[in-house]
Amino acid sequence: MKKESYRKAIVIGSPQKEAYGLITVRVRFRGKFSKRMTASFINGNPDAADLKCGDEVWVHSGNGDAGPIIRHNLLVRLWVLIRY
């Protein structure tokens, strides 16, 4: 049985507003576990709509539940997108 937990993921798409105020965003996990998935802000984070490519969020690798947001300035966003 595989252990799943919250991991840092890089935002690779613009946030999408879904029904009932749910916000989803495409993310990519870093490192050797580099799978892509759609993360959902179930807890209704008001900052989720302002995410940009290169920002990072904590995402549950099993169910896609998104947690806290880590924002970066433009230079760091560019570096993260180039590196990963």
Short mmCIF file of N, CA and C in Angstrom, two decimals:
data_model
loop_
_atom_site.label_atom_id
_atom_site.label_comp_id
_atom_site.label_asym_id
_atom_site.label_seq_id
_atom_site.Cartn_x
_atom_site.Cartn_y
_atom_site.Cartn_z
N MET A 1 0.84 -1.18 0.00
CA MET A 1 0.00 0.00 0.00
C MET A 1 0.89 1.24 0.00
N LYS A 2 0.60 2.17 -0.87
CA LYS A 2 1.40 3.36 -1.05
C LYS A 2 0.96 4.46 -0.09
N LYS A 3 1.94 5.10 0.56
CA LYS A 3 1.63 6.19 1.48
C LYS A 3 1.47 7.48 0.69
N GLU A 4 0.35 8.15 0.88
CA GLU A 4 0.08 9.40 0.18
C GLU A 4 -0.02 10.52 1.20
N SER A 5 0.55 11.66 0.86
CA SER A 5 0.54 12.79 1.79
C SER A 5 0.57 14.09 0.99
N TYR A 6 0.59 15.21 1.71
CA TYR A 6 0.68 16.51 1.05
C TYR A 6 2.11 16.74 0.58
N ARG A 7 2.24 17.21 -0.68
CA ARG A 7 3.54 17.50 -1.27
C ARG A 7 3.47 18.84 -1.99
N LYS A 8 4.62 19.48 -2.17
CA LYS A 8 4.66 20.72 -2.94
C LYS A 8 4.44 20.42 -4.41
N ALA A 9 3.63 21.24 -5.05
CA ALA A 9 3.37 21.09 -6.48
C ALA A 9 3.43 22.46 -7.13
N ILE A 10 3.87 22.49 -8.38
CA ILE A 10 4.01 23.72 -9.15
C ILE A 10 2.76 23.93 -9.99
N VAL A 11 2.22 25.13 -9.96
CA VAL A 11 1.04 25.47 -10.76
C VAL A 11 1.47 25.58 -12.22
N ILE A 12 0.76 24.86 -13.11
CA ILE A 12 1.11 24.88 -14.53
C ILE A 12 -0.03 25.40 -15.41
N GLY A 13 -1.10 25.85 -14.79
CA GLY A 13 -2.23 26.37 -15.56
C GLY A 13 -2.96 27.45 -14.78
N SER A 14 -3.86 28.11 -15.45
CA SER A 14 -4.65 29.15 -14.79
C SER A 14 -5.77 28.50 -13.97
N PRO A 15 -6.14 29.10 -12.85
CA PRO A 15 -7.24 28.56 -12.04
C PRO A 15 -8.57 28.61 -12.80
N GLN A 16 -9.38 27.60 -12.60
CA GLN A 16 -10.70 27.50 -13.23
C GLN A 16 -11.77 27.51 -12.15
N LYS A 17 -12.81 28.30 -12.33
CA LYS A 17 -13.92 28.32 -11.39
C LYS A 17 -14.94 27.27 -11.82
N GLU A 18 -15.27 26.39 -10.90
CA GLU A 18 -16.22 25.32 -11.15
C GLU A 18 -17.53 25.64 -10.42
N ALA A 19 -18.46 24.73 -10.48
CA ALA A 19 -19.76 24.90 -9.81
C ALA A 19 -19.59 24.98 -8.29
N TYR A 20 -20.48 25.68 -7.64
CA TYR A 20 -20.53 25.81 -6.19
C TYR A 20 -19.30 26.52 -5.61
N GLY A 21 -18.64 27.36 -6.39
CA GLY A 21 -17.50 28.13 -5.89
C GLY A 21 -16.20 27.35 -5.79
N LEU A 22 -16.15 26.14 -6.30
CA LEU A 22 -14.93 25.32 -6.26
C LEU A 22 -13.93 25.85 -7.27
N ILE A 23 -12.68 25.96 -6.88
CA ILE A 23 -11.61 26.42 -7.78
C ILE A 23 -10.64 25.27 -7.98
N THR A 24 -10.34 24.97 -9.25
CA THR A 24 -9.38 23.92 -9.58
C THR A 24 -8.22 24.52 -10.36
N VAL A 25 -7.07 23.86 -10.28
CA VAL A 25 -5.89 24.32 -10.99
C VAL A 25 -5.03 23.11 -11.35
N ARG A 26 -4.41 23.14 -12.54
CA ARG A 26 -3.50 22.06 -12.96
C ARG A 26 -2.15 22.26 -12.27
N VAL A 27 -1.61 21.18 -11.70
CA VAL A 27 -0.32 21.23 -11.00
C VAL A 27 0.56 20.08 -11.45
N ARG A 28 1.86 20.23 -11.17
CA ARG A 28 2.83 19.18 -11.44
C ARG A 28 3.69 19.02 -10.19
N PHE A 29 3.82 17.80 -9.71
CA PHE A 29 4.66 17.55 -8.55
C PHE A 29 6.12 17.62 -8.95
N ARG A 30 6.96 17.98 -8.00
CA ARG A 30 8.40 18.14 -8.25
C ARG A 30 9.13 16.83 -8.02
N GLY A 31 10.34 16.73 -8.60
CA GLY A 31 11.21 15.58 -8.35
C GLY A 31 10.82 14.34 -9.13
N LYS A 32 11.23 13.18 -8.58
CA LYS A 32 11.01 11.92 -9.28
C LYS A 32 9.54 11.52 -9.32
N PHE A 33 8.72 12.11 -8.46
CA PHE A 33 7.29 11.85 -8.42
C PHE A 33 6.58 12.92 -9.24
N SER A 34 6.99 13.12 -10.49
CA SER A 34 6.54 14.27 -11.28
C SER A 34 5.25 14.01 -12.05
N LYS A 35 4.23 13.58 -11.37
CA LYS A 35 2.95 13.38 -12.07
C LYS A 35 2.17 14.69 -12.09
N ARG A 36 1.29 14.81 -13.06
CA ARG A 36 0.42 16.00 -13.19
C ARG A 36 -0.98 15.61 -12.76
N MET A 37 -1.66 16.59 -12.16
CA MET A 37 -3.03 16.34 -11.74
C MET A 37 -3.76 17.66 -11.56
N THR A 38 -5.05 17.59 -11.35
CA THR A 38 -5.86 18.77 -11.07
C THR A 38 -6.08 18.84 -9.57
N ALA A 39 -5.71 19.96 -8.98
CA ALA A 39 -5.90 20.18 -7.54
C ALA A 39 -7.17 21.00 -7.33
N SER A 40 -7.90 20.67 -6.27
CA SER A 40 -9.16 21.36 -5.96
C SER A 40 -9.04 22.05 -4.60
N PHE A 41 -9.42 23.31 -4.56
CA PHE A 41 -9.44 24.07 -3.31
C PHE A 41 -10.79 23.87 -2.66
N ILE A 42 -10.94 22.77 -1.97
CA ILE A 42 -12.21 22.40 -1.34
C ILE A 42 -12.52 23.34 -0.18
N ASN A 43 -11.48 23.82 0.51
CA ASN A 43 -11.68 24.67 1.69
C ASN A 43 -12.05 26.10 1.33
N GLY A 44 -12.15 26.43 0.04
CA GLY A 44 -12.57 27.76 -0.38
C GLY A 44 -11.55 28.85 -0.16
N ASN A 45 -10.30 28.60 -0.48
CA ASN A 45 -9.23 29.57 -0.30
C ASN A 45 -9.47 30.77 -1.23
N PRO A 46 -9.62 32.00 -0.68
CA PRO A 46 -9.91 33.17 -1.53
C PRO A 46 -8.74 33.58 -2.43
N ASP A 47 -7.51 33.18 -2.10
CA ASP A 47 -6.34 33.53 -2.91
C ASP A 47 -6.13 32.59 -4.09
N ALA A 48 -6.88 31.52 -4.16
CA ALA A 48 -6.68 30.52 -5.22
C ALA A 48 -6.95 31.08 -6.61
N ALA A 49 -7.87 32.01 -6.74
CA ALA A 49 -8.20 32.56 -8.05
C ALA A 49 -7.08 33.42 -8.62
N ASP A 50 -6.14 33.86 -7.79
CA ASP A 50 -5.04 34.72 -8.23
C ASP A 50 -3.74 33.96 -8.50
N LEU A 51 -3.76 32.63 -8.49
CA LEU A 51 -2.55 31.86 -8.73
C LEU A 51 -2.03 32.08 -10.15
N LYS A 52 -0.71 32.01 -10.28
CA LYS A 52 -0.06 32.14 -11.59
C LYS A 52 0.88 30.96 -11.79
N CYS A 53 1.22 30.67 -13.05
CA CYS A 53 2.16 29.60 -13.34
C CYS A 53 3.47 29.85 -12.60
N GLY A 54 3.98 28.83 -11.95
CA GLY A 54 5.23 28.94 -11.20
C GLY A 54 5.02 29.09 -9.71
N ASP A 55 3.81 29.46 -9.28
CA ASP A 55 3.52 29.46 -7.85
C ASP A 55 3.48 28.01 -7.38
N GLU A 56 3.60 27.81 -6.08
CA GLU A 56 3.56 26.46 -5.54
C GLU A 56 2.42 26.34 -4.54
N VAL A 57 1.84 25.16 -4.47
CA VAL A 57 0.79 24.87 -3.50
C VAL A 57 1.08 23.49 -2.89
N TRP A 58 0.59 23.28 -1.71
CA TRP A 58 0.66 21.96 -1.09
C TRP A 58 -0.57 21.19 -1.54
N VAL A 59 -0.35 19.99 -2.13
CA VAL A 59 -1.44 19.20 -2.69
C VAL A 59 -1.34 17.77 -2.17
N HIS A 60 -2.48 17.19 -1.81
CA HIS A 60 -2.52 15.78 -1.40
C HIS A 60 -2.34 14.93 -2.64
N SER A 61 -1.34 14.06 -2.63
CA SER A 61 -1.02 13.29 -3.84
C SER A 61 -2.05 12.22 -4.16
N GLY A 62 -2.96 11.93 -3.25
CA GLY A 62 -3.98 10.91 -3.52
C GLY A 62 -5.28 11.47 -4.05
N ASN A 63 -5.85 12.46 -3.34
CA ASN A 63 -7.17 12.95 -3.73
C ASN A 63 -7.17 14.34 -4.37
N GLY A 64 -6.02 15.01 -4.45
CA GLY A 64 -5.94 16.31 -5.12
C GLY A 64 -6.41 17.48 -4.30
N ASP A 65 -6.62 17.29 -3.00
CA ASP A 65 -7.03 18.39 -2.13
C ASP A 65 -5.86 19.37 -1.99
N ALA A 66 -6.10 20.64 -2.32
CA ALA A 66 -5.05 21.66 -2.25
C ALA A 66 -5.06 22.33 -0.88
N GLY A 67 -3.87 22.61 -0.37
CA GLY A 67 -3.72 23.25 0.93
C GLY A 67 -3.16 24.66 0.78
N PRO A 68 -2.20 25.01 1.65
CA PRO A 68 -1.63 26.37 1.64
C PRO A 68 -0.92 26.71 0.32
N ILE A 69 -0.92 28.00 0.01
CA ILE A 69 -0.31 28.53 -1.22
C ILE A 69 1.02 29.17 -0.88
N ILE A 70 2.02 28.93 -1.73
CA ILE A 70 3.32 29.58 -1.61
C ILE A 70 3.48 30.46 -2.84
N ARG A 71 3.46 31.77 -2.66
CA ARG A 71 3.58 32.68 -3.80
C ARG A 71 5.04 33.04 -4.02
N HIS A 72 5.37 33.33 -5.27
CA HIS A 72 6.73 33.71 -5.61
C HIS A 72 6.72 34.97 -6.46
N ASN A 73 7.84 35.69 -6.44
CA ASN A 73 7.96 36.83 -7.33
C ASN A 73 8.23 36.33 -8.75
N LEU A 74 8.24 37.22 -9.70
CA LEU A 74 8.36 36.85 -11.12
C LEU A 74 9.64 36.08 -11.42
N LEU A 75 10.76 36.49 -10.84
CA LEU A 75 12.03 35.81 -11.10
C LEU A 75 12.02 34.37 -10.59
N VAL A 76 11.48 34.15 -9.42
CA VAL A 76 11.41 32.80 -8.87
C VAL A 76 10.45 31.95 -9.69
N ARG A 77 9.32 32.51 -10.12
CA ARG A 77 8.38 31.76 -10.97
C ARG A 77 9.07 31.29 -12.24
N LEU A 78 9.82 32.18 -12.87
CA LEU A 78 10.53 31.83 -14.10
C LEU A 78 11.54 30.72 -13.83
N TRP A 79 12.29 30.83 -12.75
CA TRP A 79 13.30 29.82 -12.41
C TRP A 79 12.63 28.45 -12.15
N VAL A 80 11.53 28.44 -11.43
CA VAL A 80 10.84 27.19 -11.14
C VAL A 80 10.32 26.55 -12.43
N LEU A 81 9.76 27.34 -13.33
CA LEU A 81 9.24 26.79 -14.59
C LEU A 81 10.35 26.25 -15.48
N ILE A 82 11.49 26.92 -15.51
CA ILE A 82 12.62 26.45 -16.32
C ILE A 82 13.22 25.17 -15.74
N ARG A 83 13.39 25.16 -14.42
CA ARG A 83 14.09 24.06 -13.77
C ARG A 83 13.27 22.78 -13.77
N TYR A 84 11.97 22.88 -13.60
CA TYR A 84 11.14 21.68 -13.50
C TYR A 84 10.27 21.59 -14.72
#
